[in-house]
Coordinates of C-alpha atoms in Angstrom, one line a residue:
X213 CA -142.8 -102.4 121.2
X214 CA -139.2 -101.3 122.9
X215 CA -137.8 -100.5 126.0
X216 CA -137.2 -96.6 126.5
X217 CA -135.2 -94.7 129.7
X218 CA -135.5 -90.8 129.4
X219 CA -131.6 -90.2 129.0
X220 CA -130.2 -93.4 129.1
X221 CA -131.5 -95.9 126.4
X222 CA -134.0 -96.2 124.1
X223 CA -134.7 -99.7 122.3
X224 CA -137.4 -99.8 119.3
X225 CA -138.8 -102.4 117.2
X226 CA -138.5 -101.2 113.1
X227 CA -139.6 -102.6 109.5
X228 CA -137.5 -102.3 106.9
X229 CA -137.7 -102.7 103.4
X230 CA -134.6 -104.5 102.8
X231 CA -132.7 -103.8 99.5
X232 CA -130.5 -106.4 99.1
X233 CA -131.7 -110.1 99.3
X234 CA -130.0 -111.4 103.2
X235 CA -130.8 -108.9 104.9
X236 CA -133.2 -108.9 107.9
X237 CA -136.4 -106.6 107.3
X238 CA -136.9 -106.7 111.8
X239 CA -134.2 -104.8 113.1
X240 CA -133.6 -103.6 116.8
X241 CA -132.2 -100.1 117.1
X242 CA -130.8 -99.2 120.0
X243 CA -130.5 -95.2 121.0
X244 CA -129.1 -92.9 123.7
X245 CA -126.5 -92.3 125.9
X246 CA -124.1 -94.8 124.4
X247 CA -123.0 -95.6 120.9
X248 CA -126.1 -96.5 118.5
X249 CA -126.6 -99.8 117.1
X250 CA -128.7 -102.1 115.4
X251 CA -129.6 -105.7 116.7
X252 CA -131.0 -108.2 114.2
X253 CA -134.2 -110.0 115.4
X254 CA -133.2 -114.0 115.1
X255 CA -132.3 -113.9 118.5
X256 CA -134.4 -110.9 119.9
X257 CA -137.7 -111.9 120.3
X258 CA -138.4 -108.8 122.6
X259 CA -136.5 -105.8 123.7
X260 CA -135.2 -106.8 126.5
X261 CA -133.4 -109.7 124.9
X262 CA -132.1 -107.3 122.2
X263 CA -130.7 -104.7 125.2
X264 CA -128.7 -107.8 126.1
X265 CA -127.7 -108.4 122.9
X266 CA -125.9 -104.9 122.5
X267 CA -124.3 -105.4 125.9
X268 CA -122.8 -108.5 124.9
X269 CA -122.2 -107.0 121.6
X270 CA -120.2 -104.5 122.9
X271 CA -118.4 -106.3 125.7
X272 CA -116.6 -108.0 122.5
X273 CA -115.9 -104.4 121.4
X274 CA -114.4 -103.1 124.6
X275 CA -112.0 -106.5 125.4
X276 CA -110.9 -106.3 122.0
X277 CA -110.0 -102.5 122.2
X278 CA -108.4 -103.2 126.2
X279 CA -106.5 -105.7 124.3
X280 CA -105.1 -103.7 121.0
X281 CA -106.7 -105.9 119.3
X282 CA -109.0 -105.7 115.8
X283 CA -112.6 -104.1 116.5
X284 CA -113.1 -104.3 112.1
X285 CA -115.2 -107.3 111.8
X286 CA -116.9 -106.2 115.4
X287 CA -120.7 -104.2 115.9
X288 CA -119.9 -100.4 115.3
X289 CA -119.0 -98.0 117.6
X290 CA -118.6 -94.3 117.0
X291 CA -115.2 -93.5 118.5
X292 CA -111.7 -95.2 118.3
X293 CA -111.0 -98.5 120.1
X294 CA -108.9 -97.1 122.8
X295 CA -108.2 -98.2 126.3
X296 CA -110.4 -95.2 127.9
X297 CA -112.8 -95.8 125.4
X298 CA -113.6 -99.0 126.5
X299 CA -113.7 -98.3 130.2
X300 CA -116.1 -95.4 129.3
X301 CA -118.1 -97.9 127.7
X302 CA -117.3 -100.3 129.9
X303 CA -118.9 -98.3 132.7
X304 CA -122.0 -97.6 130.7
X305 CA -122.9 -100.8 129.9
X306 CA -122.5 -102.3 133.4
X307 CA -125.2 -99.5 134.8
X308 CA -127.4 -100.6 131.9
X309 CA -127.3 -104.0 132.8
X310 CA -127.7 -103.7 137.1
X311 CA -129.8 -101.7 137.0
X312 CA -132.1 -101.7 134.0
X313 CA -131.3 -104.9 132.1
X314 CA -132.2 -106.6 135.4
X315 CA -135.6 -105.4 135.9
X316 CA -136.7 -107.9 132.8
X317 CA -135.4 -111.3 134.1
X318 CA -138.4 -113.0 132.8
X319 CA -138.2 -111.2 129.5
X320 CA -134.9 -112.5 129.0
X321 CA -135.5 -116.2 130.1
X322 CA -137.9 -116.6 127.6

């Protein structure tokens, strides 16, 4: 179960044993050509729904770093919160939405 793009994104389903009680044992972990992540599952029922929810994720990351702002309490990324950061991302993130993102409309309206 996952979505996978040779080069640009890879999306897989894993089981974890947790080791602290509160912490999801479904996790969402989200590869490639952009900063890694994990995506908990309460919201993710599929992969395409969790691809969304690192875009969104990281859409907070990038207007807080345009802005100056914070990016602590915010999902990860591996490189500092600058301006040109954020547009790189920014860039990144946009392709993965038009033009992969959008081939699962009716994964994501589910």
């Amino acid at each position: 179960m996952g979505i996978y793009y040779v080069g640009i994104v890879g999306g897989f389903l894993f089981k974890i044993q947790p080791l602290r009680q509160h912490v999801d044992e479904w996790v969402w972990v989200l590869v490639g050509d952009l900063p890694p992540a994990y995506i908990t599952c309460e919201e993710c029922p599929n992969a395409a729904c969790a691809l969304d929810g690192y875009i969104g994720a990281m859409q907070e990351w990038i207007e807080a770093a345009e802005a100056g702002k914070s990016v602590e309490d915010l999902i990860p990324v591996n490189v500092p919160a600058t301006f040109e950061n954020a547009q790189n991302l920014k860039s990144r993130l946009l392709m993965l939405d038009e033009r992969i993102l959008s081939l699962y409309q009716d994964d994501l309206d589910e």
